[in-house]
Coordinates of N, CA and C in Angstrom, one line a residue:
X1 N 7.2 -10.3 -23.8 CA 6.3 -10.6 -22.7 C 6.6 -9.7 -21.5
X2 N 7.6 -9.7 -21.2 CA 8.2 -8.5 -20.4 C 8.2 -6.9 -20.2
X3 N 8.0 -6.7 -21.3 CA 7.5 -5.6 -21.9 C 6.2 -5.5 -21.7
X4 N 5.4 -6.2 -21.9 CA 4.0 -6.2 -22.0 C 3.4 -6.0 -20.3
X5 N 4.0 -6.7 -19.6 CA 3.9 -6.7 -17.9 C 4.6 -5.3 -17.3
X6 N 5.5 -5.1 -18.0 CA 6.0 -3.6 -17.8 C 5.2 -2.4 -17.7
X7 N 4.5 -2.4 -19.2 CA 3.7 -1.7 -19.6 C 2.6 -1.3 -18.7
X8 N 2.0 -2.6 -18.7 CA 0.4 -2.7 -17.4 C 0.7 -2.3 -16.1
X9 N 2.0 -3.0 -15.1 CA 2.4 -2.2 -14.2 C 2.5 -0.5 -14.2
X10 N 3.2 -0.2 -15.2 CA 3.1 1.1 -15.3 C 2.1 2.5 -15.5
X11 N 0.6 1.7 -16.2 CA -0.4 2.3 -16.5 C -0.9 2.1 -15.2
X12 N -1.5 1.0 -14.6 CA -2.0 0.5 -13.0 C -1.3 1.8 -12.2
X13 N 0.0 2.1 -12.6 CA 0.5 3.1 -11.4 C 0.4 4.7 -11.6
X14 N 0.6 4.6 -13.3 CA 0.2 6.3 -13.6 C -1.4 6.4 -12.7
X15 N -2.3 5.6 -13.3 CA -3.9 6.1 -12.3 C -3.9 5.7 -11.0
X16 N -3.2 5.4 -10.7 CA -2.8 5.6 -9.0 C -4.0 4.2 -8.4
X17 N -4.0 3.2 -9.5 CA -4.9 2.1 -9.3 C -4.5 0.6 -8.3
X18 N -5.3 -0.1 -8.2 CA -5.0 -1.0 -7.4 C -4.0 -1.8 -8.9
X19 N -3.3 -2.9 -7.8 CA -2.4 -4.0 -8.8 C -3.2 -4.6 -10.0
X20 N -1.9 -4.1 -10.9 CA -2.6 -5.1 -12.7 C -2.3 -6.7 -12.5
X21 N -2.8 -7.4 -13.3 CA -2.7 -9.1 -13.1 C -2.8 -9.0 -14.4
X22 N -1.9 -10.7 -14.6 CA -1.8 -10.9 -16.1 C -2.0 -12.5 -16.0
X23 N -2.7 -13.3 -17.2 CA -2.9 -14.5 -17.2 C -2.8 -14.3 -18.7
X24 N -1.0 -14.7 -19.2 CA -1.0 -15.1 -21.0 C -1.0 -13.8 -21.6
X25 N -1.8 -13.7 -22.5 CA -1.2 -12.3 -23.6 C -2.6 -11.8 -22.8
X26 N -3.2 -11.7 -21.7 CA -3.9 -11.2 -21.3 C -3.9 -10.2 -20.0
X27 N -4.5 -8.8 -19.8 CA -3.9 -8.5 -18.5 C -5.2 -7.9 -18.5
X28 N -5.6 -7.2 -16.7 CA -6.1 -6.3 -16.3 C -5.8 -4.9 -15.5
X29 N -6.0 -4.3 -15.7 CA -5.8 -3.1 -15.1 C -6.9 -2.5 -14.4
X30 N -6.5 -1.5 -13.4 CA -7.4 -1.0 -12.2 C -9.0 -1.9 -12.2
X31 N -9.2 -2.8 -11.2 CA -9.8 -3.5 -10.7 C -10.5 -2.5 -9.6
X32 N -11.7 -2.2 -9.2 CA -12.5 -1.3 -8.5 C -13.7 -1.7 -8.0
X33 N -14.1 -1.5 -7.0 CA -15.9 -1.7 -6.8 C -16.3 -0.3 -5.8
X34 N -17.4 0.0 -6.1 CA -17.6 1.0 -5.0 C -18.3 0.6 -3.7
X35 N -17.8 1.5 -2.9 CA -17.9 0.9 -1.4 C -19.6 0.4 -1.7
X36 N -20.6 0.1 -0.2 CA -21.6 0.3 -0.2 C -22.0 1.5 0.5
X37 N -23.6 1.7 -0.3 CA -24.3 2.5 0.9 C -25.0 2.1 1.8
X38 N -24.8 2.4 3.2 CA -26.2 1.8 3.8 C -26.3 0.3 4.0
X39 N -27.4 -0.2 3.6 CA -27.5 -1.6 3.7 C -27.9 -2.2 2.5
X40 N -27.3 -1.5 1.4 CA -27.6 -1.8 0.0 C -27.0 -3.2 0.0
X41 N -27.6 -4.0 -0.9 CA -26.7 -5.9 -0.7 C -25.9 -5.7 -1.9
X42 N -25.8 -4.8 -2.9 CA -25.1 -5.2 -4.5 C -23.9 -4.5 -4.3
X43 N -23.2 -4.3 -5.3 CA -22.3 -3.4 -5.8 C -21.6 -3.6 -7.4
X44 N -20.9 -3.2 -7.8 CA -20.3 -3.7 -8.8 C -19.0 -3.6 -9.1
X45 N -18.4 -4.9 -9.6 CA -17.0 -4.4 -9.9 C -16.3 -4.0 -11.3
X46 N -15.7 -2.9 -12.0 CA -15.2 -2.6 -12.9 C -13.9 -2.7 -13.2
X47 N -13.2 -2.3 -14.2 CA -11.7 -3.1 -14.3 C -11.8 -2.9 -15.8
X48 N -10.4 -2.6 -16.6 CA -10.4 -2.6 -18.0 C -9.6 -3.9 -18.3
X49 N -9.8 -4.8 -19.0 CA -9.4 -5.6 -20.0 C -8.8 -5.5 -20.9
X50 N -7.5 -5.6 -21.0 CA -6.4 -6.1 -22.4 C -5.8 -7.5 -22.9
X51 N -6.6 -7.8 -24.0 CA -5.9 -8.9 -25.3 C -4.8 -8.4 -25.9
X52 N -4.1 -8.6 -25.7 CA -2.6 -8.4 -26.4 C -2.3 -9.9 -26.9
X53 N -2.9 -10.2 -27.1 CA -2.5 -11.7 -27.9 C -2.9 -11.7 -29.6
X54 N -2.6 -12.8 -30.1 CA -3.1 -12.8 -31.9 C -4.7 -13.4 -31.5
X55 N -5.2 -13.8 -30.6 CA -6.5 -14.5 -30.8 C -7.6 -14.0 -30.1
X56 N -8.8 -13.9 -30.4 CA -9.9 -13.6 -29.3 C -9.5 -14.4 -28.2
X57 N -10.7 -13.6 -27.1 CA -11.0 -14.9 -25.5 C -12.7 -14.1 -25.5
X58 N -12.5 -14.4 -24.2 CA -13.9 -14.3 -23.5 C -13.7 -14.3 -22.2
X59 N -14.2 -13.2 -21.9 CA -14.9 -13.2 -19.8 C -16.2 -14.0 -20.1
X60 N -15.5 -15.3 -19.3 CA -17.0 -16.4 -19.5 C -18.1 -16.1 -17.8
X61 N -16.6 -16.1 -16.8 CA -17.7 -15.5 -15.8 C -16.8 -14.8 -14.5
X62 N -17.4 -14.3 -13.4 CA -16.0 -14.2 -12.2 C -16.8 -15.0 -11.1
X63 N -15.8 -15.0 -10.4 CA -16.1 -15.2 -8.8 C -15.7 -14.6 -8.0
X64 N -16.7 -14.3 -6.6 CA -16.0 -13.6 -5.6 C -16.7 -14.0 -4.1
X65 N -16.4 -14.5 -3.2 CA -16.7 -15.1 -1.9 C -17.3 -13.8 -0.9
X66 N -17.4 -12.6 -1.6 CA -17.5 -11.4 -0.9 C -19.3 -11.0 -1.5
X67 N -19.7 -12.1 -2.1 CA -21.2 -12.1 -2.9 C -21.9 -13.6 -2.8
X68 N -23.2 -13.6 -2.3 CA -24.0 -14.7 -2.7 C -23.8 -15.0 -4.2
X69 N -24.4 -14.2 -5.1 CA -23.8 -14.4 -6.6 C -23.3 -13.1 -7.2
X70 N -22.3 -13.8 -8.2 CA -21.9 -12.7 -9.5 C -21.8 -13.3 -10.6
X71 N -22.3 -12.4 -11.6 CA -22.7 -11.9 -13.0 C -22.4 -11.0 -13.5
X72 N -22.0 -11.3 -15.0 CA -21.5 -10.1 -15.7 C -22.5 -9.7 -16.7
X73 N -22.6 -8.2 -16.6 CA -24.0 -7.9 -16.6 C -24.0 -6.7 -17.6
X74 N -24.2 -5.8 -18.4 CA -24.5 -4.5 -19.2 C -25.7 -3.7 -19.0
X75 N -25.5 -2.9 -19.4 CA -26.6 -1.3 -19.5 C -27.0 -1.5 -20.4
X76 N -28.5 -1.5 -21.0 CA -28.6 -1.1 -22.4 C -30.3 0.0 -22.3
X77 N -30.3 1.0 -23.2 CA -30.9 1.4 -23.3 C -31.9 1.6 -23.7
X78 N -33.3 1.4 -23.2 CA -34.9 1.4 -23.5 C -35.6 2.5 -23.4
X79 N -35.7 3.1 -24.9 CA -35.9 4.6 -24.8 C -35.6 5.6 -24.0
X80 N -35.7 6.1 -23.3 CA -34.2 7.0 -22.1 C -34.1 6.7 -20.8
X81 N -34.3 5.2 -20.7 CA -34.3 4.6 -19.5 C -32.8 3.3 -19.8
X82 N -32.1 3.7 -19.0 CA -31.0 2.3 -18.8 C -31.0 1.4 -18.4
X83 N -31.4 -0.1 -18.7 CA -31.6 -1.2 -18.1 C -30.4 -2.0 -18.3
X84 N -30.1 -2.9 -16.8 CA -29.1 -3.7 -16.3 C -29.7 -5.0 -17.2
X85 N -28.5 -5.8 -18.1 CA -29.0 -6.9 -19.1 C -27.9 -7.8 -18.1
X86 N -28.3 -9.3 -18.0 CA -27.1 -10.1 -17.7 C -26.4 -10.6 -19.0
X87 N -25.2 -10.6 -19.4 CA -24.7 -11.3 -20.4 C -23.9 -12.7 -20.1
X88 N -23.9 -13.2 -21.4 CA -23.2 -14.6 -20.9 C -21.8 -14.4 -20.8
X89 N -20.6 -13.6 -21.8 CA -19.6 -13.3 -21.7 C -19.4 -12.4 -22.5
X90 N -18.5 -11.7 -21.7 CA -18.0 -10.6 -22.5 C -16.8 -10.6 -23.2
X91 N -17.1 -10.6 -24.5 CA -16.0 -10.4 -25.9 C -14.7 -9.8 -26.1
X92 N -13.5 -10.3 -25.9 CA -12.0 -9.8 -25.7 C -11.5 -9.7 -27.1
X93 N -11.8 -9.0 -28.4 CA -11.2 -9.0 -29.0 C -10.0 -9.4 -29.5
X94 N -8.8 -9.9 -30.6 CA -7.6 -9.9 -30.1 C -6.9 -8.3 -30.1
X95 N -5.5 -7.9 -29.7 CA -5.0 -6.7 -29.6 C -6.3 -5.5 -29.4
X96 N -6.9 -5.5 -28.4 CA -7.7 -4.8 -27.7 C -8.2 -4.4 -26.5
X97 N -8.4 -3.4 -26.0 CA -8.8 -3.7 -24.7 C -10.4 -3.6 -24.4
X98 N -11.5 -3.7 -23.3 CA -12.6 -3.5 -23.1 C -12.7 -3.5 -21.7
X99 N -13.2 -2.0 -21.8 CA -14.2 -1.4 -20.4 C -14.9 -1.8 -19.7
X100 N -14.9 -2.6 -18.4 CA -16.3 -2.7 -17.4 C -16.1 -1.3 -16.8
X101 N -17.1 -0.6 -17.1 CA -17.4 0.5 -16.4 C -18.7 1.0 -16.1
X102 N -19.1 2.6 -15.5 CA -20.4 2.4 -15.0 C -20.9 3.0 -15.9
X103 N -22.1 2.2 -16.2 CA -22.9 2.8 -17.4 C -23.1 1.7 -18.4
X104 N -21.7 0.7 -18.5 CA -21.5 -0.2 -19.5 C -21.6 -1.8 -18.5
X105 N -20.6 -2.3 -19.7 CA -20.0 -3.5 -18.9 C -20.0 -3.5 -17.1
X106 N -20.0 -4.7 -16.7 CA -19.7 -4.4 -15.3 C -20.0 -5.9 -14.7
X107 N -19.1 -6.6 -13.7 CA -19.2 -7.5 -12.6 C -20.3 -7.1 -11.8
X108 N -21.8 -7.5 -11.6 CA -22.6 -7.3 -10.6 C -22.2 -8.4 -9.3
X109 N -22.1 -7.5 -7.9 CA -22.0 -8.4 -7.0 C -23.4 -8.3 -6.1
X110 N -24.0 -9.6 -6.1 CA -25.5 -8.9 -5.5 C -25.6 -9.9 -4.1
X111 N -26.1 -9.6 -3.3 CA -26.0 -10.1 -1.9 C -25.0 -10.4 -1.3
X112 N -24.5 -9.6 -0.9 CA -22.8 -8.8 -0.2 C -23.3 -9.8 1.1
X113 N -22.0 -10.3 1.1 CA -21.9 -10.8 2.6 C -21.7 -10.0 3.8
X114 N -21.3 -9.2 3.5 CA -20.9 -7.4 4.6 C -20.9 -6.5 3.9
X115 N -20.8 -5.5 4.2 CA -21.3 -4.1 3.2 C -19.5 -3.9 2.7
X116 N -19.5 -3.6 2.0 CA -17.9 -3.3 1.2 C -17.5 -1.5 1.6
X117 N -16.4 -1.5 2.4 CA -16.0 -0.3 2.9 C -14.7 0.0 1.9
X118 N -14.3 1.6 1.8 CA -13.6 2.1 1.0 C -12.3 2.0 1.7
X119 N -11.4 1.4 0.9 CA -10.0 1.2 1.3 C -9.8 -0.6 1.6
X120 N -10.9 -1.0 1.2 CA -10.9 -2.1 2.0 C -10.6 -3.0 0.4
X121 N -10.0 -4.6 0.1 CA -9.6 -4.9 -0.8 C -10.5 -6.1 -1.0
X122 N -10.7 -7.2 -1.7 CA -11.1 -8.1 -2.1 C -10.7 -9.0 -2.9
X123 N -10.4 -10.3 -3.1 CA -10.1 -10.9 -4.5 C -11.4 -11.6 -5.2
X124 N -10.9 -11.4 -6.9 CA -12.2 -11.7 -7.3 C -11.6 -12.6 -9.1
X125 N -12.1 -13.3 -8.9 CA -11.5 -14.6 -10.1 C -12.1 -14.3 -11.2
X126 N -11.5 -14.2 -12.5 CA -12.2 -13.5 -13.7 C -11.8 -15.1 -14.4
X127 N -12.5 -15.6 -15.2 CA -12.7 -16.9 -15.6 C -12.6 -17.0 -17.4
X128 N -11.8 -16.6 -17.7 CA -11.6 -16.9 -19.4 C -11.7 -17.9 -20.3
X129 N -12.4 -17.7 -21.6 CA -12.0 -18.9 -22.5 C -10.8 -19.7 -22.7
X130 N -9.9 -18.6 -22.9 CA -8.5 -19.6 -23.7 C -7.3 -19.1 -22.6
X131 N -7.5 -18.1 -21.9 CA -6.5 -17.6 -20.6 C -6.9 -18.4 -19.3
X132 N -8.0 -18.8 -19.0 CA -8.4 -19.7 -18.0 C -8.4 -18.4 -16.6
X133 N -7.8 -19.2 -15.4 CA -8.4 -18.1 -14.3 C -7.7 -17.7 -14.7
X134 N -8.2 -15.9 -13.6 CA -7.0 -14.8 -13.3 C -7.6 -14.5 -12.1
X135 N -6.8 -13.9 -10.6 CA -7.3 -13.3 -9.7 C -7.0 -12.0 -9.5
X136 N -7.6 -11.6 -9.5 CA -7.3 -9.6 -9.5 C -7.3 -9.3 -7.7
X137 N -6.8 -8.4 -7.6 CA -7.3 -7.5 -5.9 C -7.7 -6.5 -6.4
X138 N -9.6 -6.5 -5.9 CA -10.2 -5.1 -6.5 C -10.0 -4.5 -5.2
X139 N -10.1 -3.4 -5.4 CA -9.9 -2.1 -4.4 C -11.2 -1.3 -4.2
X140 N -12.0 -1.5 -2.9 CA -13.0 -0.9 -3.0 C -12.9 0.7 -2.8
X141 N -13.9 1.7 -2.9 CA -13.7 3.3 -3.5 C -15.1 3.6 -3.2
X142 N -15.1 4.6 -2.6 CA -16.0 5.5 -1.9 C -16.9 6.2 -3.2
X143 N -18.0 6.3 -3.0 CA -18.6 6.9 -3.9 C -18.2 7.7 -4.4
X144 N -17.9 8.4 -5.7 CA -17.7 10.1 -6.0 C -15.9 10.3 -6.3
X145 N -15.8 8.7 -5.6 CA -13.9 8.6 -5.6 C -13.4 8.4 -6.5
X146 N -14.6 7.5 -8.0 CA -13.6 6.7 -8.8 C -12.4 7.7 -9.6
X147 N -11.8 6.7 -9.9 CA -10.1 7.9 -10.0 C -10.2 7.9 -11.7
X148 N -10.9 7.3 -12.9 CA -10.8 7.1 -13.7 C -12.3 8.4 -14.5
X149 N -12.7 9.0 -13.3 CA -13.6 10.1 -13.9 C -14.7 9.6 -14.8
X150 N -15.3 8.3 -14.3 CA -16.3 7.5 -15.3 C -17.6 8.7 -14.3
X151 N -19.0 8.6 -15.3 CA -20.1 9.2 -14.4 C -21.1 8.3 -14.7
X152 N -22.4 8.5 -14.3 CA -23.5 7.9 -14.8 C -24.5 8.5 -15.9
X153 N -24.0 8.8 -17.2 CA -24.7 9.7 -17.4 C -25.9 9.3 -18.3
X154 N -27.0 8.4 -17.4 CA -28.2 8.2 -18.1 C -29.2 8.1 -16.6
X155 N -30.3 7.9 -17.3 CA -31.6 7.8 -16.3 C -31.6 6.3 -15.5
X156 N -32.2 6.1 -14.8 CA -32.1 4.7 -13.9 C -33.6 4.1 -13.9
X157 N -33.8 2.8 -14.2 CA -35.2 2.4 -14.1 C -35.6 2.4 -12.7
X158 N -36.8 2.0 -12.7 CA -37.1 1.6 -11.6 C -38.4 1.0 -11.0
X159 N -38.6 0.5 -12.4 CA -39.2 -0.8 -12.4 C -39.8 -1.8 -11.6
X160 N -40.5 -2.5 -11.6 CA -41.7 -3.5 -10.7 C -41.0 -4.9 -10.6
X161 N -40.3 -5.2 -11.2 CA -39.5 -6.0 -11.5 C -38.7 -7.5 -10.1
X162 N -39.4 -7.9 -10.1 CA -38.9 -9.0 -9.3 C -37.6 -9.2 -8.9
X163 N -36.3 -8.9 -9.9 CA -35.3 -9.5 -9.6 C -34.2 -8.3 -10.2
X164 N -34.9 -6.5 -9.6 CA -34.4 -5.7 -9.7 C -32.9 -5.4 -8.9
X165 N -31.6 -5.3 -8.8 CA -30.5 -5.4 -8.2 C -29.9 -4.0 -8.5
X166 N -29.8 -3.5 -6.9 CA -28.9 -2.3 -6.9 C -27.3 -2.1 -6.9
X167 N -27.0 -1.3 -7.8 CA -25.3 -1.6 -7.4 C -24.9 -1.0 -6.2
X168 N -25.3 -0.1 -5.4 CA -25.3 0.3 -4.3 C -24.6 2.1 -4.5
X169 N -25.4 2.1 -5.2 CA -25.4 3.7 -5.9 C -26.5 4.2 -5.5
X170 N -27.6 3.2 -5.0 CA -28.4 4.2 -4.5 C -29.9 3.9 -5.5
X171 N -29.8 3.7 -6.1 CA -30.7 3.9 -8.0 C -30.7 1.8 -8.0
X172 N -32.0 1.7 -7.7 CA -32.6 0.5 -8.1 C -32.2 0.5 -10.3
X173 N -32.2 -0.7 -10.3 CA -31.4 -0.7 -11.7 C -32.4 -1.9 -12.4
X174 N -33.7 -2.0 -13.2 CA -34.6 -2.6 -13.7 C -33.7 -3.9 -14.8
X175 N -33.1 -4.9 -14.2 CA -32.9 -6.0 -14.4 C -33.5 -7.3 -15.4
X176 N -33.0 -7.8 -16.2 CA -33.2 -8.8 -16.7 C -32.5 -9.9 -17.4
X177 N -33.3 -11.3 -17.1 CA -31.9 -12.3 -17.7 C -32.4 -12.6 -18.9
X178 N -33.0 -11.8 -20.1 CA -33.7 -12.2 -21.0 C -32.1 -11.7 -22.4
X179 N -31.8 -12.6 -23.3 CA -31.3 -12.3 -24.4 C -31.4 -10.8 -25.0
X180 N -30.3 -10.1 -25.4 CA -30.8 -9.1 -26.1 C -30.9 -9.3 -27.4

């Protein structure tokens, strides 16, 4: 187990990332949101996920006091348009890790109580099946800053859509809480 918390410290510090957290054979590493623009109300937070256990879990949901609500949410693709899906939880393999990143996976935070400035931190409660909480300190990150070299590389809806939510990239993101 020591080993394992060793490990994640040390990856968290090779990317020059905010603090890893660990709850059980479960850990996270670099926790992120990007700042806001403007008076955008959303943002999103990313973070990679490792099971190092023998058994599946589940990201059932998070919390964060720094958002009216949050939802864990995916991209999925509608002929060359990328639409934001909400999911119920997202899938932890066992001995695996999984991406919230941009383009994919991702914590939506939508109606920001203040706009989120770069350098500035937050805590945000990841909610598991069989690990129960965990609290991370995401590190918010200036546009253009993420240190992990993720990009956007698809088209953005932009949609008529009632209950459209920007991550605060700028790019309205065509939303829905419909099953895929």
């Amino acid at each position: 187990m020591l080993r394992i918390a060793a490990r994640a410290l040390a990856f968290a510090f090779i990317l020059g990332a905010g603090a890893a957290a660990q709850a059980g054979e479960l850990h996270v590493d670099d926790p992120w949101a990007r700042a806001s623009l403007g008076q955008v109300p959303n943002s999103a937070a990313y973070m990679i996920l490792h099971n190092e256990g023998a058994e599946d879990d589940r990201l059932l949901r998070a919390e964060a006091e720094v958002a009216a609500a949050v939802e864990l949410h995916t991209h999925v693709m509608e002929g060359d348009v990328a639409r934001m899906r909400r999911v119920e939880a997202v899938e932890l393999p066992a001995g695996e890790s999984v991406a919230l990143a941009p383009g994919g996976l991702h914590v939506m935070l939508i109606g920001l109580e203040a706009p989120l400035e770069a350098g500035e931190t937050f805590p945000l409660t990841l909610v598991f099946e069989r690990a129960g909480a965990l609290e991370v300190t995401v590190e918010v990150r200036a546009a253009g800053r993420e240190r992990q070299g993720h990009s956007h590389g698809h088209s953005h809806g932009h949609g008529d859509e009632d209950d459209d939510h920007d991550h605060g990239e700028g790019h309205g993101h065509g939303h829905s809480h419909g099953q895929q």
